[in-house]
Structures are given as structure tokens and as C-alpha cells.
PDB file of C-alpha atoms in Angstrom:
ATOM      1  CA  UNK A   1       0.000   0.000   0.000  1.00 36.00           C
ATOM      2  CA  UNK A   2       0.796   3.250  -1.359  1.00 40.00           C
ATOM      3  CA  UNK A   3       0.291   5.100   2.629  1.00 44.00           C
ATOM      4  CA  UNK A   4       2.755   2.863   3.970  1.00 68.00           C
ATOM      5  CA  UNK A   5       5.352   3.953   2.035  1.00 81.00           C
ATOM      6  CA  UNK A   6       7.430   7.494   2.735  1.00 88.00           C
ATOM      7  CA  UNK A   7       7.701   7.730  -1.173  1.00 90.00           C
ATOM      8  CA  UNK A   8       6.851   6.026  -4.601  1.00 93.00           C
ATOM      9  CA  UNK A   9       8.715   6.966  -7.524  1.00 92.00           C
ATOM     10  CA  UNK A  10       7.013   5.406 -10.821  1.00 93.00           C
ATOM     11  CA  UNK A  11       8.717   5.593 -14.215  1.00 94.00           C
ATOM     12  CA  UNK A  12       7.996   5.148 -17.669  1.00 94.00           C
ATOM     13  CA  UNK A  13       9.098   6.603 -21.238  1.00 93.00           C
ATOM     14  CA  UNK A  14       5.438   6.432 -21.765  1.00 94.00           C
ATOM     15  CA  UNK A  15       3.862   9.547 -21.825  1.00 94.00           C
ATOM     16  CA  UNK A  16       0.011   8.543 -21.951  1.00 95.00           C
ATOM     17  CA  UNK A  17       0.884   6.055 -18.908  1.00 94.00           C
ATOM     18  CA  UNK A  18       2.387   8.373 -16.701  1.00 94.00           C
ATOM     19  CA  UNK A  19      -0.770  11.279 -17.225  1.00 94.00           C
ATOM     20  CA  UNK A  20      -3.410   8.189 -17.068  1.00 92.00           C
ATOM     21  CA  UNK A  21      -1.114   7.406 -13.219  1.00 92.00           C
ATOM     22  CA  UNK A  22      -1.178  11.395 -12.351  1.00 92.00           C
ATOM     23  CA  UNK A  23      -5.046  11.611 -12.992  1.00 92.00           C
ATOM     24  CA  UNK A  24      -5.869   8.564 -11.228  1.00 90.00           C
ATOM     25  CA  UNK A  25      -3.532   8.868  -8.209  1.00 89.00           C
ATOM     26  CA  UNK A  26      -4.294  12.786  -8.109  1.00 89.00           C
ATOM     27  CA  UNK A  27      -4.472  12.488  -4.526  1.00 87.00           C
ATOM     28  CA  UNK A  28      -1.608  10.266  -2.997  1.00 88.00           C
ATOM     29  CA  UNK A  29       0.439  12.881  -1.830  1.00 89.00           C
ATOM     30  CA  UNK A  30       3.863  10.258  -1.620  1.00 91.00           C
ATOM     31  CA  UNK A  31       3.572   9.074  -4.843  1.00 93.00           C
ATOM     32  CA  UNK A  32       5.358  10.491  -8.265  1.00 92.00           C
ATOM     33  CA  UNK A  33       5.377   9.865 -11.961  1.00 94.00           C
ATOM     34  CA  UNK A  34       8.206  10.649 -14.161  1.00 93.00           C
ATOM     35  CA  UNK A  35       9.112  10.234 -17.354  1.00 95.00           C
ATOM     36  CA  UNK A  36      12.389   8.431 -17.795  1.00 95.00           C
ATOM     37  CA  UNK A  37      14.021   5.531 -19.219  1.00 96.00           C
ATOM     38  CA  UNK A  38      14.542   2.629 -16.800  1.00 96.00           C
ATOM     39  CA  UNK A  39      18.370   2.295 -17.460  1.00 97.00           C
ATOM     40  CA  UNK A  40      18.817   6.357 -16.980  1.00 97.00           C
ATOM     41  CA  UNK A  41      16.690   6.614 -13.458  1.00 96.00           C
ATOM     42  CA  UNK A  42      16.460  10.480 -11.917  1.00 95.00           C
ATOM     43  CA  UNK A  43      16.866   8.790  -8.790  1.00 96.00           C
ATOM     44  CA  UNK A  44      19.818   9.370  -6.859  1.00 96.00           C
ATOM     45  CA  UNK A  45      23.267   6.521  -5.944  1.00 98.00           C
ATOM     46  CA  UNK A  46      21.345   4.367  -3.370  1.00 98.00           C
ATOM     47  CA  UNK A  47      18.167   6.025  -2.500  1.00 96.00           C
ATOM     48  CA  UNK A  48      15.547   3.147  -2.909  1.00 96.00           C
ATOM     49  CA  UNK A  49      14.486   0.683  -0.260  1.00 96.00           C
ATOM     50  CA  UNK A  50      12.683  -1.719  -2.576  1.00 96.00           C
ATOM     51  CA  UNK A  51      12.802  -1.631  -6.629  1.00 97.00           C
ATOM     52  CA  UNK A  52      10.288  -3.283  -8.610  1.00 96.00           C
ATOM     53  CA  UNK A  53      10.429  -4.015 -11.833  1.00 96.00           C
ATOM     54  CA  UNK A  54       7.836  -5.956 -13.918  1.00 95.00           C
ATOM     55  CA  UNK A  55       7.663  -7.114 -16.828  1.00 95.00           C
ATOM     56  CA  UNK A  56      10.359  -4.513 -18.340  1.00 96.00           C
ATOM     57  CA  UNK A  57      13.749  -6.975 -18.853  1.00 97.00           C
ATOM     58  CA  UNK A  58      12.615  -8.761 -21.771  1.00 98.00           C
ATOM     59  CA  UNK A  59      11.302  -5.265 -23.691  1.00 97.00           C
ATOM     60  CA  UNK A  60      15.071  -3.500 -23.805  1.00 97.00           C
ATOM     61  CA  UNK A  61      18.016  -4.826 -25.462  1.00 97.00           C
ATOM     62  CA  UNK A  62      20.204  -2.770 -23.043  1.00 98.00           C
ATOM     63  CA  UNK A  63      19.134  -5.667 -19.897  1.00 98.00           C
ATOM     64  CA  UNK A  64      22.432  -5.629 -18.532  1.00 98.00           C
ATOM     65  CA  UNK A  65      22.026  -1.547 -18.604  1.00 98.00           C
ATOM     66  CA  UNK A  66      18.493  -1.874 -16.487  1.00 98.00           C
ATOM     67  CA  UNK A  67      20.261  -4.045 -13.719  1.00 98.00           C
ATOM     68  CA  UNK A  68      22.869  -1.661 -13.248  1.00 98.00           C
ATOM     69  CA  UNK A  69      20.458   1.232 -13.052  1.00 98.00           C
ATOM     70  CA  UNK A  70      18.968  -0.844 -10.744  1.00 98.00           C
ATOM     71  CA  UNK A  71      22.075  -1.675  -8.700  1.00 98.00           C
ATOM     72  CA  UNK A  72      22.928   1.469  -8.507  1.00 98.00           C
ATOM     73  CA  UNK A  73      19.710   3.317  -7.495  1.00 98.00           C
ATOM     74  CA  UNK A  74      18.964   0.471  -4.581  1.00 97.00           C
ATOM     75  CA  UNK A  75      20.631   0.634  -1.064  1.00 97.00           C
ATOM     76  CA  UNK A  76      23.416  -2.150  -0.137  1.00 96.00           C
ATOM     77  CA  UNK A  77      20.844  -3.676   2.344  1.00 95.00           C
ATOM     78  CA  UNK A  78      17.474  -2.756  -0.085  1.00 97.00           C
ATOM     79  CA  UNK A  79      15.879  -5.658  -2.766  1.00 97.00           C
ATOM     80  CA  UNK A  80      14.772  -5.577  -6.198  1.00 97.00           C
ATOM     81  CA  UNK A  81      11.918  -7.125  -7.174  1.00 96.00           C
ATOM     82  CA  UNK A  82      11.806  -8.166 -10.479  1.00 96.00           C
ATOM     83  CA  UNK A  83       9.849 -10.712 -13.032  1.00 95.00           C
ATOM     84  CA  UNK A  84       9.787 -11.945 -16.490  1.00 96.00           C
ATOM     85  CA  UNK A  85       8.652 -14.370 -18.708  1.00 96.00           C
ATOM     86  CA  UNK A  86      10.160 -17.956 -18.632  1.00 96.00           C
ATOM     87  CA  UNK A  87      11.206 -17.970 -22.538  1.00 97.00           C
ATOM     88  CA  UNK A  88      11.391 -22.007 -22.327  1.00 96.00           C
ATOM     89  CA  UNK A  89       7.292 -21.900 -21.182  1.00 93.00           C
ATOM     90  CA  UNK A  90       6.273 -18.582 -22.587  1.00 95.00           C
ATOM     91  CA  UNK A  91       7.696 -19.003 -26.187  1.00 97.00           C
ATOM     92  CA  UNK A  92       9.262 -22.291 -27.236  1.00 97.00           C
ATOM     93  CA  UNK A  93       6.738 -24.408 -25.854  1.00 94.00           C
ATOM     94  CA  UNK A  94       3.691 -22.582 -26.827  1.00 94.00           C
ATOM     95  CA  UNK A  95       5.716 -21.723 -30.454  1.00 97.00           C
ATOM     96  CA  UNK A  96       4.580 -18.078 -29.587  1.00 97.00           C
ATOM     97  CA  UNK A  97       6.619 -14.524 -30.361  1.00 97.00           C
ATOM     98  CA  UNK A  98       5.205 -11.653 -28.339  1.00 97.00           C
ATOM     99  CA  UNK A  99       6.191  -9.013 -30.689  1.00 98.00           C
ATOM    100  CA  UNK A 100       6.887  -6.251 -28.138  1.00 97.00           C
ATOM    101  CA  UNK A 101       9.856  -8.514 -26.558  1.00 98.00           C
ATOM    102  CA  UNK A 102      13.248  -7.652 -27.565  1.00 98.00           C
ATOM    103  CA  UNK A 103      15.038 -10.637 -25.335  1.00 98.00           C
ATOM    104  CA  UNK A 104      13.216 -13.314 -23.695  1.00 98.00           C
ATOM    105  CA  UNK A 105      15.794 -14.576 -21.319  1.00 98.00           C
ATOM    106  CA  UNK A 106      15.884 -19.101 -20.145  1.00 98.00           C
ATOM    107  CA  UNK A 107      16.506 -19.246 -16.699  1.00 96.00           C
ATOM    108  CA  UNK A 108      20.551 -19.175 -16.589  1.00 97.00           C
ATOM    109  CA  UNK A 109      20.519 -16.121 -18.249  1.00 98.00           C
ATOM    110  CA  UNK A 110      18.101 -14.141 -15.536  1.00 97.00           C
ATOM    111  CA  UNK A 111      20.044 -15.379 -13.293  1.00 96.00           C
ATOM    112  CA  UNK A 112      23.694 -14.775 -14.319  1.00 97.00           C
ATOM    113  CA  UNK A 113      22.208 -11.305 -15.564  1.00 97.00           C
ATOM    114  CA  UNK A 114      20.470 -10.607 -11.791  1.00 97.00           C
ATOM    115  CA  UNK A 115      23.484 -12.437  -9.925  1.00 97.00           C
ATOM    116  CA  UNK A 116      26.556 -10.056 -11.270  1.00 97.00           C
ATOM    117  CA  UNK A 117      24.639  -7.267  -9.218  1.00 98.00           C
ATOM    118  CA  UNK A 118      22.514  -8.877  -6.734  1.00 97.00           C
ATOM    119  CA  UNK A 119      24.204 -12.086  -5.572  1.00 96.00           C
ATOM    120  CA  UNK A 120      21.450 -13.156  -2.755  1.00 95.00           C
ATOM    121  CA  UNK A 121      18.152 -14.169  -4.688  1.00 93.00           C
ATOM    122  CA  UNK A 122      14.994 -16.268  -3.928  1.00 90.00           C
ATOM    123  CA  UNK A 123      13.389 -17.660  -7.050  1.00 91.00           C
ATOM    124  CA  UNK A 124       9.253 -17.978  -7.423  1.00 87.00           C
ATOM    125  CA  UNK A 125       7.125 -18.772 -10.313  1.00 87.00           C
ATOM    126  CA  UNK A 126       3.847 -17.364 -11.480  1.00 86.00           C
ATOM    127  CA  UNK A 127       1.673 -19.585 -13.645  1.00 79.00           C
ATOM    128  CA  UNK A 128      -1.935 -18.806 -14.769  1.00 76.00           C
ATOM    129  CA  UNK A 129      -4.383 -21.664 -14.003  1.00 71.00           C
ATOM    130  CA  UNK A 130      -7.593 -22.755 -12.515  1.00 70.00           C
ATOM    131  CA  UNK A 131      -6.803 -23.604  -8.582  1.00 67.00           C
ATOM    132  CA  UNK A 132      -9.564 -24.825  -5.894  1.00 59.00           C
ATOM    133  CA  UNK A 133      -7.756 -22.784  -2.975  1.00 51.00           C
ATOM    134  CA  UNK A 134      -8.388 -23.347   1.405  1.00 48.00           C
ATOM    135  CA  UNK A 135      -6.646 -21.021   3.088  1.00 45.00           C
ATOM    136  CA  UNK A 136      -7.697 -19.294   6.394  1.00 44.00           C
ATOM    137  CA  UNK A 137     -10.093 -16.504   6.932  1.00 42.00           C
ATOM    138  CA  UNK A 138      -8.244 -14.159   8.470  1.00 44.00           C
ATOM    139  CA  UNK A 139      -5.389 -12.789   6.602  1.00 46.00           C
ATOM    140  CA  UNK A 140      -2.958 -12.468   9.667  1.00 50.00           C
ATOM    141  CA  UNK A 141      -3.162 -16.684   9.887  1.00 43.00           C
ATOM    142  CA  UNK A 142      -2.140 -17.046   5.779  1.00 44.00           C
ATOM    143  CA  UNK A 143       0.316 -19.848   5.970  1.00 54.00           C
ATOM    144  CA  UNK A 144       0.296 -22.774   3.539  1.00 60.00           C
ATOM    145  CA  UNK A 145       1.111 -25.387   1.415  1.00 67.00           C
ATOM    146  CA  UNK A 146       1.671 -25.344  -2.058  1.00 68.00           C
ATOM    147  CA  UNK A 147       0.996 -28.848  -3.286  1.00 72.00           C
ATOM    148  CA  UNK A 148       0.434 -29.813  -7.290  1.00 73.00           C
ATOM    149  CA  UNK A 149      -0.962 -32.994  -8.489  1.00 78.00           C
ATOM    150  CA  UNK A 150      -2.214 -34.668 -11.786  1.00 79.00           C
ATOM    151  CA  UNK A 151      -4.650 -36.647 -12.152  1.00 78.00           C
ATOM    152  CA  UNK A 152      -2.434 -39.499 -13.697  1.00 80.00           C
ATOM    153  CA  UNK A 153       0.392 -39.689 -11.219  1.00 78.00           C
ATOM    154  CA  UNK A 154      -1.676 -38.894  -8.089  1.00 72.00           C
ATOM    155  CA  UNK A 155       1.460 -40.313  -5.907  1.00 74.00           C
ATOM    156  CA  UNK A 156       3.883 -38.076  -7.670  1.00 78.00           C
ATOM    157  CA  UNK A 157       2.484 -35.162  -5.757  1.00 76.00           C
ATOM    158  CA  UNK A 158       4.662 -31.890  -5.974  1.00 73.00           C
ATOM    159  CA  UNK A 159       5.691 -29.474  -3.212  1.00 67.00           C
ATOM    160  CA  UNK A 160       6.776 -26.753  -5.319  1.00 69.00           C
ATOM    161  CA  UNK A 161       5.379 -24.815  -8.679  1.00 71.00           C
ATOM    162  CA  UNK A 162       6.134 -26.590 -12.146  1.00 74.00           C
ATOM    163  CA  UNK A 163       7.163 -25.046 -15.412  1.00 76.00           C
ATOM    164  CA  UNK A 164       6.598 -21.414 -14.210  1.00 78.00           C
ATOM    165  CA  UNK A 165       5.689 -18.832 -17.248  1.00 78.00           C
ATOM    166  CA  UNK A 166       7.178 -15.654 -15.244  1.00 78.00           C
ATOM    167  CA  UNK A 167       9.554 -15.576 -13.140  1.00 80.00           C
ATOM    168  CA  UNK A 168       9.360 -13.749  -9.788  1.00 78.00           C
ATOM    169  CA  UNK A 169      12.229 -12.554  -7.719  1.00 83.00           C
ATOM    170  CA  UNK A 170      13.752 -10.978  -4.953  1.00 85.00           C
ATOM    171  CA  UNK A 171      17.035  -9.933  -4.840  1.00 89.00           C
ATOM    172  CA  UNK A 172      19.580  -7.907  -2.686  1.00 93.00           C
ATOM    173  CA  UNK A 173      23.268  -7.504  -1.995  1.00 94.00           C
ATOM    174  CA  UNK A 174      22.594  -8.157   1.585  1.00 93.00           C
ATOM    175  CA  UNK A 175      21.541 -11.754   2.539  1.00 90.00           C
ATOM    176  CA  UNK A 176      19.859  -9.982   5.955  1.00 91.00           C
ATOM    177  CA  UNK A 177      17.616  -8.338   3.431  1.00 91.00           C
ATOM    178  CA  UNK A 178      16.408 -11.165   1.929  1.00 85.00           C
ATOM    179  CA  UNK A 179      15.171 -12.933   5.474  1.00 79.00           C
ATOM    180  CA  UNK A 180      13.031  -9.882   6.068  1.00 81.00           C
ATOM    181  CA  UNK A 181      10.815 -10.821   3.225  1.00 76.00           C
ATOM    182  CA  UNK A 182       8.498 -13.655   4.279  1.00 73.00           C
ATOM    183  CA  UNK A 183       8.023 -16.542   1.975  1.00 66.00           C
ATOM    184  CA  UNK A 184       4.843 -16.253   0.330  1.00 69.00           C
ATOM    185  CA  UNK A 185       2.078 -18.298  -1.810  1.00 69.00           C
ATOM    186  CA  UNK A 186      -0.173 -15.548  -3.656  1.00 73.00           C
ATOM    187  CA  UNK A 187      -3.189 -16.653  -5.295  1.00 75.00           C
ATOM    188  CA  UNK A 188      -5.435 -15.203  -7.988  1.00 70.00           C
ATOM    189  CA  UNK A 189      -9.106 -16.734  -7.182  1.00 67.00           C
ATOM    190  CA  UNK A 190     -11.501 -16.543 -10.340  1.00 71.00           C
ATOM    191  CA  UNK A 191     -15.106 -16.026  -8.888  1.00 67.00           C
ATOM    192  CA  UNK A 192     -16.986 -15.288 -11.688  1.00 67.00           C
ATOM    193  CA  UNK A 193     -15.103 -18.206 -13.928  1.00 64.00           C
ATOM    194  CA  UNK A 194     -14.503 -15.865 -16.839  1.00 66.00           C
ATOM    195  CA  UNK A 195     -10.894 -16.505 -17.869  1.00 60.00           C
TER     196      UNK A 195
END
């Protein structure tokens, strides 16, 4: 949440994004929009706390430019937080080109790319799907299990998430950092059926 935060700093070179974000956050007093490339940030040497950056790697060619920008911009103990697709699920499998990607990147090279800057990292994956989810009622209690199956290998249950299509990750230079971010399952529940 945006009031938690002493400051948000939101960039993009698009200029239709960034007045559509000033109109509709009008009123959040710590948040700002700027118009900037992400591997030339008006952000000063080690000023940020947490980085985020979604879905931007794989639309530059200058990638190892955008992690330096990055490194440079977050504090020794902060974390980036950064995802992508998985070019082994998104693309080869599914014989797909998104035509606004520059670089997909196979795992190795995310991480060789992320490690050269930010050598502690956790690894998730995100996958779209249809889940039946139990989880507790009251937010505070939210601990789980993540636990795939299929329906012809019922034994060969699965603790963890297969064949990922993004990647999800936080990083830092400080290991410290990284224990201060609680392992997490996040789930997208579809009420109304309608993907």
C-alpha cells in the first residue's frame, strides 16, 4: 500500500501512462510519476528501499544496462523485485513470439544477468491456471502449502510450482535483506469463472 510507504517513484518513457497514473492517483500525496528511461533513473546513488520491476527486462536490449540502473539506485541492504517471462514456457513451448519482446531470457541467463549485481536471490514462479484454494479466513493466519498434483500420477504429488511462465524474484546484496521478506504463496481466485 501506497500510505505505507514514505515515497513512490514510478517511471515510464510512456507519456500517456504516466498522465493516465497522475489523474488517477491525483491524490496520494507520496507518490510520483516521471518520465524516464529505466536504465537512466532520476533517482539518486542508493536512494531506494525496494525496486520493482515488472515485466520490463525482456522489452530492452540494453538488460544488462536496467540491472545496473537498478544496482545502482537500490541501497546495499534494499531488494529488487523483479519478473519476467520464462522464454522455455512462454515461447518455445507454446511456439509463440510476443512481438513487443526484444530478449526473452531461459533461466541461466536471468540469473547470471540478476546475480553479477545482486548475488542473494529467492526464485518464485507465477503460472496462470484454474486452482480450488483453502486457506484461512483471516489474513494475519495465511500460511500454507503449495501442493500440485495430476490426475495421472496422483502419488507423484509436488511441493513446489512446475514449469513457471514468469519468473518472480527478490534480490539484494545483503543476505539480511532477503530474510526480512516472508516466503509467500499468492493466489489469484476466479469467482466469476470468466478466464
Amino acid at each position: 500500500a501506497t500510505s505505507s510507504a514514505a515515497g513512490v517513484a514510478a517511471t515510464t518513457v510512456a507519456a500517456p501512462a504516466i498522465a493516465h497514473a497522475q489523474r488517477t492517483y491525483a491524490g496520494a500525496a507520496n507518490l510520483e510519476f516521471v518520465r524516464a528511461s529505466c536504465t537512466q533513473l532520476p533517482l539518486a546513488d542508493a536512494c531506494v528501499d525496494v525496486a520493482v520491476s515488472f515485466e520490463t527486462v525482456e522489452h530492452i536490449g540494453d538488460q544488462a544496462g536496467l540491472l545496473d540502473e537498478l544496482a545502482r539506485v537500490v541501497k546495499p541492504g534494499g531488494v529488487l523485485v523483479l519478473s519476467c517471462p520464462n522464454k522455455v514456457e512462454y515461447s518455445d513451448k507454446r511456439d509463440y513470439a510476443n512481438e513487443f519482446h526484444v530478449q526473452e531470457l531461459y533461466r541461466e541467463e536471468l540469473a547470471e544477468l540478476v546475480a553479477a549485481r545482486f548475488p542473494f536471490c529467492e526464485w518464485y514462479g507465477q503460472r496462470p491456471t484454474f486452482y480450488s484454494v483453502i486457506a484461512p479466513e483471516a489474513p494475519e493466519a495465511a500460511r500454507g502449502e503449495l501442493v500440485e498434483v495430476e490426475e495421472a500420477a496422483p502419488a507423484e504429488a509436488a511441493h513446489a510450482l512446475s514449469h513457471p511462465l514468469y519468473f518472480l524474484l527478490v534480490a539484494s546484496r545483503d543476505p539480511e535483506a532477503i530474510g526480512s521478506v516472508s516466503p509467500a504463496v499468492s493466489v489469484l481466485a476466479d469467482r466469476g469463472d470468466w478466464v
